[in-house]
Amino acid sequence: MLNEFVYCARLYYYEHVIGEFEDNADTVEGRYRHRRVDQETGTPPSPEALDIPESEDGAQKTLVSTSVWLEAPHLGATCKIDRLEIRDGLAVPVDYKRGKKPDVPGGAWEPEQVQVALQALVLRENGYKCEHAEMWYAESRERVRIPLTDELVERTQRFLAGARAAYRSEEIPPPLEDSPKCPRCSLVGICLPDETRFLKAFRVSDAALSKKPRRLVPEKPDAGPLYVQQQGMSLGKSGDVIEAREKGKVVSRTRLLDVSQVAVYGNVSVSTPLVRELCDRGISISYLTYGGWFVGMARGGEHKNVGLRIRQHRWAEDSARSLELAREFVRGKILNSRTMLRRNHAEAPEAVLLELKRLAASTSRSKDLGSLLGTEGAAAKVYFRSFPGMLKSELPEFDFQGRNRRPPRDPINALLSFAYSLLTRELTVITASVGFDPYRGFFHQSKYGKPALALDLMEEFRPLIADSVVLQVVNNGEIQANDFVHRAGACALLPNARRKFIEAYERRMTTSVTHPVFDYSASYRRILEIQARLLGRLLQGEIERYPAFRTR
């Protein structure tokens, strides 16, 4: 890990202090190149027994061991040596790299030089004679000799002390500035270097800053959710594939590589080997009732970023800070509701648009969460009063007379409730994966089983994602009046209609949108993660305010 500290102290902190890691093509290929030396072979002789036998031609044999773990208590370091060669009584650590030998002085970058120098120092403390180390570049098939000079030893010890201090610190090292290292870093979507620096310099009074952040994260995640709602279905694992079985017959196969999360509705069984594999890969399994109510979630070990959760709970206990955050959530929701009406209403009433604008502005004057809740409720009434103007269907079944729930009593409310449940589950998974406690919020107050933080972050996206999907499926005729069941005053979607709605929801989540602050495009699913991570930056003191997502 020392080479990562030398390369980028922030990368080291995220990976080894907070416990964040994400694969990319480079890390996967690196593991593949390492597959041989990662297997333990051979046993290095003790330093006292280095009388290596000679070969038939009189030359001493080279003794080779791979994946050798050594500790150096005095130095305070532990290392794994890819390949340890004993030649002529000297120990030579050899480190494997997947790429080509770089055209730099010494034939190796500084992080790699420091890494092998540390291995050499660990060998010395264990009694071995070590005068140099070597690098092996797999792509160019070249070896580079790294002499263990006094200057390199001093640098290595200095970096080791710095890494140890960073490990004990609660402060995340600052991001690199406009660095060429960032685009190919596997943690760039977690680190958000340009976004963090941009927001650190951002002031509310600034109309715009001259240099917008680079879009370093992929526009869309490679993997997506797997939804299973067919009752009686069972999920199992076969190799690296999830198999869905119905009445013992395989009906679908999905590569684990393509799955970011699993959501099962009602009576669906998941095998223990699959649960274990998903947990090992950090893929969450959400359990919901047949009707879509969130029941619980299974995932790997709790996120290691306990410092973030401590700060989250401290902020939640601070009424002034909670109110500051809640204002941003509610203001974002109201302004996005106004945008929805302006874009989709046949003739958006000017009075309604002005009232929503006034209510959004009034959030900054709310003195407590109670008054802010009143403002949010008033804005919701104004918005939903005009909601029918965005519906193109003239069918009486889709007549919308206002919001009702628990249970919804008409098709539009049934669709809205189902959409909100999908979005709540999504943000519960995201907030947990970032390191938050999804059940401790700032605007929504904590109650048993209520994912308050997920509901907080969801506010600004209710109109843009959930309401938008409802309008789409109704106005495009994807959902018809006969797609609902009415019973005892309640209305619910039939299974086939629910499948169609989930497909529409996923289309919306993969739709690209321009981030209003950073001015780059990303899918809504990526935006949700970015917003959650920006909230974490605020709580950890890296930025001064949370920038609610407000579409133009």
JSON list of N, CA and C in Angstrom, two decimals, residues 381-444:
[
{"chain": "A", "resi": 381, "resn": "LYS", "atom": "N", "xyz": [-49.06, 20.24, -2.56]},
{"chain": "A", "resi": 381, "resn": "LYS", "atom": "CA", "xyz": [-50.48, 20.44, -2.90]},
{"chain": "A", "resi": 381, "resn": "LYS", "atom": "C", "xyz": [-50.62, 21.24, -4.19]},
{"chain": "A", "resi": 382, "resn": "VAL", "atom": "N", "xyz": [-49.83, 22.31, -4.31]},
{"chain": "A", "resi": 382, "resn": "VAL", "atom": "CA", "xyz": [-49.88, 23.14, -5.53]},
{"chain": "A", "resi": 382, "resn": "VAL", "atom": "C", "xyz": [-49.47, 22.31, -6.74]},
{"chain": "A", "resi": 383, "resn": "TYR", "atom": "N", "xyz": [-48.44, 21.54, -6.60]},
{"chain": "A", "resi": 383, "resn": "TYR", "atom": "CA", "xyz": [-47.92, 20.73, -7.71]},
{"chain": "A", "resi": 383, "resn": "TYR", "atom": "C", "xyz": [-48.92, 19.67, -8.14]},
{"chain": "A", "resi": 384, "resn": "PHE", "atom": "N", "xyz": [-49.42, 18.88, -7.19]},
{"chain": "A", "resi": 384, "resn": "PHE", "atom": "CA", "xyz": [-50.33, 17.79, -7.55]},
{"chain": "A", "resi": 384, "resn": "PHE", "atom": "C", "xyz": [-51.70, 18.30, -8.00]},
{"chain": "A", "resi": 385, "resn": "ARG", "atom": "N", "xyz": [-52.05, 19.52, -7.62]},
{"chain": "A", "resi": 385, "resn": "ARG", "atom": "CA", "xyz": [-53.29, 20.10, -8.13]},
{"chain": "A", "resi": 385, "resn": "ARG", "atom": "C", "xyz": [-53.21, 20.31, -9.64]},
{"chain": "A", "resi": 386, "resn": "SER", "atom": "N", "xyz": [-52.00, 20.56, -10.14]},
{"chain": "A", "resi": 386, "resn": "SER", "atom": "CA", "xyz": [-51.81, 20.77, -11.58]},
{"chain": "A", "resi": 386, "resn": "SER", "atom": "C", "xyz": [-51.30, 19.52, -12.28]},
{"chain": "A", "resi": 387, "resn": "PHE", "atom": "N", "xyz": [-51.09, 18.43, -11.54]},
{"chain": "A", "resi": 387, "resn": "PHE", "atom": "CA", "xyz": [-50.56, 17.19, -12.11]},
{"chain": "A", "resi": 387, "resn": "PHE", "atom": "C", "xyz": [-51.42, 16.65, -13.25]},
{"chain": "A", "resi": 388, "resn": "PRO", "atom": "N", "xyz": [-52.77, 16.72, -13.16]},
{"chain": "A", "resi": 388, "resn": "PRO", "atom": "CA", "xyz": [-53.60, 16.19, -14.27]},
{"chain": "A", "resi": 388, "resn": "PRO", "atom": "C", "xyz": [-53.30, 16.84, -15.61]},
{"chain": "A", "resi": 389, "resn": "GLY", "atom": "N", "xyz": [-52.81, 18.09, -15.59]},
{"chain": "A", "resi": 389, "resn": "GLY", "atom": "CA", "xyz": [-52.50, 18.78, -16.84]},
{"chain": "A", "resi": 389, "resn": "GLY", "atom": "C", "xyz": [-51.33, 18.18, -17.58]},
{"chain": "A", "resi": 390, "resn": "MET", "atom": "N", "xyz": [-50.57, 17.30, -16.93]},
{"chain": "A", "resi": 390, "resn": "MET", "atom": "CA", "xyz": [-49.44, 16.63, -17.59]},
{"chain": "A", "resi": 390, "resn": "MET", "atom": "C", "xyz": [-49.83, 15.26, -18.12]},
{"chain": "A", "resi": 391, "resn": "LEU", "atom": "N", "xyz": [-51.06, 14.81, -17.80]},
{"chain": "A", "resi": 391, "resn": "LEU", "atom": "CA", "xyz": [-51.55, 13.50, -18.27]},
{"chain": "A", "resi": 391, "resn": "LEU", "atom": "C", "xyz": [-52.32, 13.68, -19.57]},
{"chain": "A", "resi": 392, "resn": "LYS", "atom": "N", "xyz": [-51.93, 12.90, -20.57]},
{"chain": "A", "resi": 392, "resn": "LYS", "atom": "CA", "xyz": [-52.59, 13.02, -21.87]},
{"chain": "A", "resi": 392, "resn": "LYS", "atom": "C", "xyz": [-53.76, 12.06, -22.03]},
{"chain": "A", "resi": 393, "resn": "SER", "atom": "N", "xyz": [-53.84, 11.05, -21.19]},
{"chain": "A", "resi": 393, "resn": "SER", "atom": "CA", "xyz": [-54.92, 10.07, -21.31]},
{"chain": "A", "resi": 393, "resn": "SER", "atom": "C", "xyz": [-56.26, 10.69, -20.90]},
{"chain": "A", "resi": 394, "resn": "GLU", "atom": "N", "xyz": [-57.28, 10.41, -21.69]},
{"chain": "A", "resi": 394, "resn": "GLU", "atom": "CA", "xyz": [-58.63, 10.90, -21.38]},
{"chain": "A", "resi": 394, "resn": "GLU", "atom": "C", "xyz": [-59.49, 9.81, -20.75]},
{"chain": "A", "resi": 395, "resn": "LEU", "atom": "N", "xyz": [-58.91, 8.65, -20.47]},
{"chain": "A", "resi": 395, "resn": "LEU", "atom": "CA", "xyz": [-59.66, 7.57, -19.84]},
{"chain": "A", "resi": 395, "resn": "LEU", "atom": "C", "xyz": [-60.06, 7.97, -18.43]},
{"chain": "A", "resi": 396, "resn": "PRO", "atom": "N", "xyz": [-61.29, 7.72, -18.04]},
{"chain": "A", "resi": 396, "resn": "PRO", "atom": "CA", "xyz": [-61.73, 8.08, -16.69]},
{"chain": "A", "resi": 396, "resn": "PRO", "atom": "C", "xyz": [-60.94, 7.36, -15.60]},
{"chain": "A", "resi": 397, "resn": "GLU", "atom": "N", "xyz": [-60.40, 6.17, -15.93]},
{"chain": "A", "resi": 397, "resn": "GLU", "atom": "CA", "xyz": [-59.63, 5.43, -14.93]},
{"chain": "A", "resi": 397, "resn": "GLU", "atom": "C", "xyz": [-58.35, 6.17, -14.53]},
{"chain": "A", "resi": 398, "resn": "PHE", "atom": "N", "xyz": [-57.86, 7.03, -15.44]},
{"chain": "A", "resi": 398, "resn": "PHE", "atom": "CA", "xyz": [-56.65, 7.78, -15.14]},
{"chain": "A", "resi": 398, "resn": "PHE", "atom": "C", "xyz": [-56.95, 9.20, -14.68]},
{"chain": "A", "resi": 399, "resn": "ASP", "atom": "N", "xyz": [-58.15, 9.42, -14.24]},
{"chain": "A", "resi": 399, "resn": "ASP", "atom": "CA", "xyz": [-58.52, 10.72, -13.67]},
{"chain": "A", "resi": 399, "resn": "ASP", "atom": "C", "xyz": [-57.83, 10.87, -12.31]},
{"chain": "A", "resi": 400, "resn": "PHE", "atom": "N", "xyz": [-57.11, 11.95, -12.13]},
{"chain": "A", "resi": 400, "resn": "PHE", "atom": "CA", "xyz": [-56.33, 12.15, -10.91]},
{"chain": "A", "resi": 400, "resn": "PHE", "atom": "C", "xyz": [-56.92, 13.31, -10.11]},
{"chain": "A", "resi": 401, "resn": "GLN", "atom": "N", "xyz": [-57.37, 13.00, -8.91]},
{"chain": "A", "resi": 401, "resn": "GLN", "atom": "CA", "xyz": [-58.03, 14.01, -8.07]},
{"chain": "A", "resi": 401, "resn": "GLN", "atom": "C", "xyz": [-57.17, 14.42, -6.87]},
{"chain": "A", "resi": 402, "resn": "GLY", "atom": "N", "xyz": [-55.95, 13.99, -6.84]},
{"chain": "A", "resi": 402, "resn": "GLY", "atom": "CA", "xyz": [-55.08, 14.34, -5.71]},
{"chain": "A", "resi": 402, "resn": "GLY", "atom": "C", "xyz": [-54.36, 13.12, -5.18]},
{"chain": "A", "resi": 403, "resn": "ARG", "atom": "N", "xyz": [-53.37, 13.39, -4.36]},
{"chain": "A", "resi": 403, "resn": "ARG", "atom": "CA", "xyz": [-52.51, 12.32, -3.85]},
{"chain": "A", "resi": 403, "resn": "ARG", "atom": "C", "xyz": [-53.19, 11.57, -2.71]},
{"chain": "A", "resi": 404, "resn": "ASN", "atom": "N", "xyz": [-53.17, 10.23, -2.80]},
{"chain": "A", "resi": 404, "resn": "ASN", "atom": "CA", "xyz": [-53.61, 9.38, -1.70]},
{"chain": "A", "resi": 404, "resn": "ASN", "atom": "C", "xyz": [-52.73, 8.14, -1.67]},
{"chain": "A", "resi": 405, "resn": "ARG", "atom": "N", "xyz": [-52.57, 7.54, -0.52]},
{"chain": "A", "resi": 405, "resn": "ARG", "atom": "CA", "xyz": [-51.65, 6.40, -0.39]},
{"chain": "A", "resi": 405, "resn": "ARG", "atom": "C", "xyz": [-52.01, 5.58, 0.84]},
{"chain": "A", "resi": 406, "resn": "ARG", "atom": "N", "xyz": [-51.34, 4.45, 0.95]},
{"chain": "A", "resi": 406, "resn": "ARG", "atom": "CA", "xyz": [-51.45, 3.54, 2.08]},
{"chain": "A", "resi": 406, "resn": "ARG", "atom": "C", "xyz": [-52.90, 3.18, 2.40]},
{"chain": "A", "resi": 407, "resn": "PRO", "atom": "N", "xyz": [-53.62, 2.53, 1.53]},
{"chain": "A", "resi": 407, "resn": "PRO", "atom": "CA", "xyz": [-53.18, 2.14, 0.18]},
{"chain": "A", "resi": 407, "resn": "PRO", "atom": "C", "xyz": [-53.61, 3.18, -0.86]},
{"chain": "A", "resi": 408, "resn": "PRO", "atom": "N", "xyz": [-52.96, 3.19, -2.02]},
{"chain": "A", "resi": 408, "resn": "PRO", "atom": "CA", "xyz": [-53.44, 4.05, -3.11]},
{"chain": "A", "resi": 408, "resn": "PRO", "atom": "C", "xyz": [-54.80, 3.56, -3.59]},
{"chain": "A", "resi": 409, "resn": "ARG", "atom": "N", "xyz": [-55.68, 4.51, -3.96]},
{"chain": "A", "resi": 409, "resn": "ARG", "atom": "CA", "xyz": [-57.06, 4.14, -4.29]},
{"chain": "A", "resi": 409, "resn": "ARG", "atom": "C", "xyz": [-57.38, 4.25, -5.78]},
{"chain": "A", "resi": 410, "resn": "ASP", "atom": "N", "xyz": [-56.42, 4.70, -6.59]},
{"chain": "A", "resi": 410, "resn": "ASP", "atom": "CA", "xyz": [-56.67, 4.84, -8.02]},
{"chain": "A", "resi": 410, "resn": "ASP", "atom": "C", "xyz": [-55.39, 4.54, -8.78]},
{"chain": "A", "resi": 411, "resn": "PRO", "atom": "N", "xyz": [-55.47, 4.32, -10.10]},
{"chain": "A", "resi": 411, "resn": "PRO", "atom": "CA", "xyz": [-54.28, 3.91, -10.88]},
{"chain": "A", "resi": 411, "resn": "PRO", "atom": "C", "xyz": [-53.10, 4.87, -10.80]},
{"chain": "A", "resi": 412, "resn": "ILE", "atom": "N", "xyz": [-53.35, 6.19, -10.92]},
{"chain": "A", "resi": 412, "resn": "ILE", "atom": "CA", "xyz": [-52.23, 7.13, -10.90]},
{"chain": "A", "resi": 412, "resn": "ILE", "atom": "C", "xyz": [-51.51, 7.08, -9.56]},
{"chain": "A", "resi": 413, "resn": "ASN", "atom": "N", "xyz": [-52.26, 7.04, -8.48]},
{"chain": "A", "resi": 413, "resn": "ASN", "atom": "CA", "xyz": [-51.62, 6.97, -7.17]},
{"chain": "A", "resi": 413, "resn": "ASN", "atom": "C", "xyz": [-50.91, 5.64, -6.96]},
{"chain": "A", "resi": 414, "resn": "ALA", "atom": "N", "xyz": [-51.45, 4.57, -7.53]},
{"chain": "A", "resi": 414, "resn": "ALA", "atom": "CA", "xyz": [-50.77, 3.27, -7.45]},
{"chain": "A", "resi": 414, "resn": "ALA", "atom": "C", "xyz": [-49.43, 3.33, -8.17]},
{"chain": "A", "resi": 415, "resn": "LEU", "atom": "N", "xyz": [-49.41, 3.99, -9.32]},
{"chain": "A", "resi": 415, "resn": "LEU", "atom": "CA", "xyz": [-48.16, 4.13, -10.07]},
{"chain": "A", "resi": 415, "resn": "LEU", "atom": "C", "xyz": [-47.16, 5.01, -9.31]},
{"chain": "A", "resi": 416, "resn": "LEU", "atom": "N", "xyz": [-47.64, 6.12, -8.76]},
{"chain": "A", "resi": 416, "resn": "LEU", "atom": "CA", "xyz": [-46.75, 7.00, -8.01]},
{"chain": "A", "resi": 416, "resn": "LEU", "atom": "C", "xyz": [-46.15, 6.28, -6.80]},
{"chain": "A", "resi": 417, "resn": "SER", "atom": "N", "xyz": [-46.97, 5.55, -6.07]},
{"chain": "A", "resi": 417, "resn": "SER", "atom": "CA", "xyz": [-46.47, 4.84, -4.89]},
{"chain": "A", "resi": 417, "resn": "SER", "atom": "C", "xyz": [-45.43, 3.79, -5.27]},
{"chain": "A", "resi": 418, "resn": "PHE", "atom": "N", "xyz": [-45.69, 3.07, -6.36]},
{"chain": "A", "resi": 418, "resn": "PHE", "atom": "CA", "xyz": [-44.72, 2.05, -6.79]},
{"chain": "A", "resi": 418, "resn": "PHE", "atom": "C", "xyz": [-43.42, 2.70, -7.25]},
{"chain": "A", "resi": 419, "resn": "ALA", "atom": "N", "xyz": [-43.53, 3.82, -7.96]},
{"chain": "A", "resi": 419, "resn": "ALA", "atom": "CA", "xyz": [-42.33, 4.54, -8.41]},
{"chain": "A", "resi": 419, "resn": "ALA", "atom": "C", "xyz": [-41.50, 5.03, -7.22]},
{"chain": "A", "resi": 420, "resn": "TYR", "atom": "N", "xyz": [-42.18, 5.57, -6.21]},
{"chain": "A", "resi": 420, "resn": "TYR", "atom": "CA", "xyz": [-41.46, 6.06, -5.04]},
{"chain": "A", "resi": 420, "resn": "TYR", "atom": "C", "xyz": [-40.80, 4.91, -4.27]},
{"chain": "A", "resi": 421, "resn": "SER", "atom": "N", "xyz": [-41.45, 3.74, -4.26]},
{"chain": "A", "resi": 421, "resn": "SER", "atom": "CA", "xyz": [-40.84, 2.59, -3.57]},
{"chain": "A", "resi": 421, "resn": "SER", "atom": "C", "xyz": [-39.58, 2.13, -4.30]},
{"chain": "A", "resi": 422, "resn": "LEU", "atom": "N", "xyz": [-39.60, 2.17, -5.64]},
{"chain": "A", "resi": 422, "resn": "LEU", "atom": "CA", "xyz": [-38.40, 1.80, -6.41]},
{"chain": "A", "resi": 422, "resn": "LEU", "atom": "C", "xyz": [-37.26, 2.76, -6.12]},
{"chain": "A", "resi": 423, "resn": "LEU", "atom": "N", "xyz": [-37.58, 4.06, -6.08]},
{"chain": "A", "resi": 423, "resn": "LEU", "atom": "CA", "xyz": [-36.54, 5.06, -5.86]},
{"chain": "A", "resi": 423, "resn": "LEU", "atom": "C", "xyz": [-36.02, 5.01, -4.42]},
{"chain": "A", "resi": 424, "resn": "THR", "atom": "N", "xyz": [-36.90, 4.73, -3.48]},
{"chain": "A", "resi": 424, "resn": "THR", "atom": "CA", "xyz": [-36.46, 4.60, -2.08]},
{"chain": "A", "resi": 424, "resn": "THR", "atom": "C", "xyz": [-35.49, 3.44, -1.93]},
{"chain": "A", "resi": 425, "resn": "ARG", "atom": "N", "xyz": [-35.83, 2.30, -2.54]},
{"chain": "A", "resi": 425, "resn": "ARG", "atom": "CA", "xyz": [-34.93, 1.15, -2.47]},
{"chain": "A", "resi": 425, "resn": "ARG", "atom": "C", "xyz": [-33.59, 1.47, -3.11]},
{"chain": "A", "resi": 426, "resn": "GLU", "atom": "N", "xyz": [-33.62, 2.14, -4.26]},
{"chain": "A", "resi": 426, "resn": "GLU", "atom": "CA", "xyz": [-32.39, 2.51, -4.97]},
{"chain": "A", "resi": 426, "resn": "GLU", "atom": "C", "xyz": [-31.46, 3.32, -4.07]},
{"chain": "A", "resi": 427, "resn": "LEU", "atom": "N", "xyz": [-32.02, 4.34, -3.42]},
{"chain": "A", "resi": 427, "resn": "LEU", "atom": "CA", "xyz": [-31.20, 5.22, -2.61]},
{"chain": "A", "resi": 427, "resn": "LEU", "atom": "C", "xyz": [-30.81, 4.59, -1.27]},
{"chain": "A", "resi": 428, "resn": "THR", "atom": "N", "xyz": [-31.60, 3.65, -0.79]},
{"chain": "A", "resi": 428, "resn": "THR", "atom": "CA", "xyz": [-31.19, 2.90, 0.40]},
{"chain": "A", "resi": 428, "resn": "THR", "atom": "C", "xyz": [-29.93, 2.11, 0.11]},
{"chain": "A", "resi": 429, "resn": "VAL", "atom": "N", "xyz": [-29.90, 1.46, -1.05]},
{"chain": "A", "resi": 429, "resn": "VAL", "atom": "CA", "xyz": [-28.72, 0.70, -1.47]},
{"chain": "A", "resi": 429, "resn": "VAL", "atom": "C", "xyz": [-27.53, 1.62, -1.67]},
{"chain": "A", "resi": 430, "resn": "ILE", "atom": "N", "xyz": [-27.74, 2.75, -2.35]},
{"chain": "A", "resi": 430, "resn": "ILE", "atom": "CA", "xyz": [-26.64, 3.67, -2.66]},
{"chain": "A", "resi": 430, "resn": "ILE", "atom": "C", "xyz": [-26.05, 4.27, -1.39]},
{"chain": "A", "resi": 431, "resn": "THR", "atom": "N", "xyz": [-26.91, 4.76, -0.49]},
{"chain": "A", "resi": 431, "resn": "THR", "atom": "CA", "xyz": [-26.39, 5.39, 0.73]},
{"chain": "A", "resi": 431, "resn": "THR", "atom": "C", "xyz": [-25.62, 4.39, 1.58]},
{"chain": "A", "resi": 432, "resn": "ALA", "atom": "N", "xyz": [-26.09, 3.15, 1.65]},
{"chain": "A", "resi": 432, "resn": "ALA", "atom": "CA", "xyz": [-25.35, 2.13, 2.41]},
{"chain": "A", "resi": 432, "resn": "ALA", "atom": "C", "xyz": [-24.01, 1.83, 1.75]},
{"chain": "A", "resi": 433, "resn": "SER", "atom": "N", "xyz": [-23.99, 1.77, 0.42]},
{"chain": "A", "resi": 433, "resn": "SER", "atom": "CA", "xyz": [-22.75, 1.45, -0.29]},
{"chain": "A", "resi": 433, "resn": "SER", "atom": "C", "xyz": [-21.71, 2.56, -0.16]},
{"chain": "A", "resi": 434, "resn": "VAL", "atom": "N", "xyz": [-22.17, 3.80, 0.01]},
{"chain": "A", "resi": 434, "resn": "VAL", "atom": "CA", "xyz": [-21.25, 4.93, 0.18]},
{"chain": "A", "resi": 434, "resn": "VAL", "atom": "C", "xyz": [-20.67, 4.95, 1.59]},
{"chain": "A", "resi": 435, "resn": "GLY", "atom": "N", "xyz": [-21.39, 4.37, 2.55]},
{"chain": "A", "resi": 435, "resn": "GLY", "atom": "CA", "xyz": [-20.89, 4.33, 3.92]},
{"chain": "A", "resi": 435, "resn": "GLY", "atom": "C", "xyz": [-21.80, 4.98, 4.94]},
{"chain": "A", "resi": 436, "resn": "PHE", "atom": "N", "xyz": [-22.96, 5.49, 4.49]},
{"chain": "A", "resi": 436, "resn": "PHE", "atom": "CA", "xyz": [-23.92, 6.12, 5.40]},
{"chain": "A", "resi": 436, "resn": "PHE", "atom": "C", "xyz": [-24.74, 5.08, 6.16]},
{"chain": "A", "resi": 437, "resn": "ASP", "atom": "N", "xyz": [-25.43, 5.56, 7.18]},
{"chain": "A", "resi": 437, "resn": "ASP", "atom": "CA", "xyz": [-26.53, 4.82, 7.79]},
{"chain": "A", "resi": 437, "resn": "ASP", "atom": "C", "xyz": [-27.80, 5.29, 7.09]},
{"chain": "A", "resi": 438, "resn": "PRO", "atom": "N", "xyz": [-28.43, 4.46, 6.26]},
{"chain": "A", "resi": 438, "resn": "PRO", "atom": "CA", "xyz": [-29.60, 4.91, 5.48]},
{"chain": "A", "resi": 438, "resn": "PRO", "atom": "C", "xyz": [-30.78, 5.32, 6.36]},
{"chain": "A", "resi": 439, "resn": "TYR", "atom": "N", "xyz": [-30.76, 4.93, 7.64]},
{"chain": "A", "resi": 439, "resn": "TYR", "atom": "CA", "xyz": [-31.92, 5.15, 8.50]},
{"chain": "A", "resi": 439, "resn": "TYR", "atom": "C", "xyz": [-31.81, 6.42, 9.35]},
{"chain": "A", "resi": 440, "resn": "ARG", "atom": "N", "xyz": [-30.73, 7.18, 9.20]},
{"chain": "A", "resi": 440, "resn": "ARG", "atom": "CA", "xyz": [-30.57, 8.42, 9.96]},
{"chain": "A", "resi": 440, "resn": "ARG", "atom": "C", "xyz": [-30.57, 9.58, 9.00]},
{"chain": "A", "resi": 441, "resn": "GLY", "atom": "N", "xyz": [-31.65, 10.39, 9.03]},
{"chain": "A", "resi": 441, "resn": "GLY", "atom": "CA", "xyz": [-31.79, 11.48, 8.10]},
{"chain": "A", "resi": 441, "resn": "GLY", "atom": "C", "xyz": [-31.64, 12.84, 8.76]},
{"chain": "A", "resi": 442, "resn": "PHE", "atom": "N", "xyz": [-31.83, 13.88, 7.95]},
{"chain": "A", "resi": 442, "resn": "PHE", "atom": "CA", "xyz": [-31.72, 15.25, 8.42]},
{"chain": "A", "resi": 442, "resn": "PHE", "atom": "C", "xyz": [-33.07, 15.98, 8.31]},
{"chain": "A", "resi": 443, "resn": "PHE", "atom": "N", "xyz": [-33.80, 15.73, 7.23]},
{"chain": "A", "resi": 443, "resn": "PHE", "atom": "CA", "xyz": [-35.14, 16.30, 7.06]},
{"chain": "A", "resi": 443, "resn": "PHE", "atom": "C", "xyz": [-36.19, 15.31, 7.55]},
{"chain": "A", "resi": 444, "resn": "HIS", "atom": "N", "xyz": [-36.14, 14.11, 7.03]},
{"chain": "A", "resi": 444, "resn": "HIS", "atom": "CA", "xyz": [-37.03, 13.06, 7.52]},
{"chain": "A", "resi": 444, "resn": "HIS", "atom": "C", "xyz": [-36.50, 12.54, 8.85]}
]
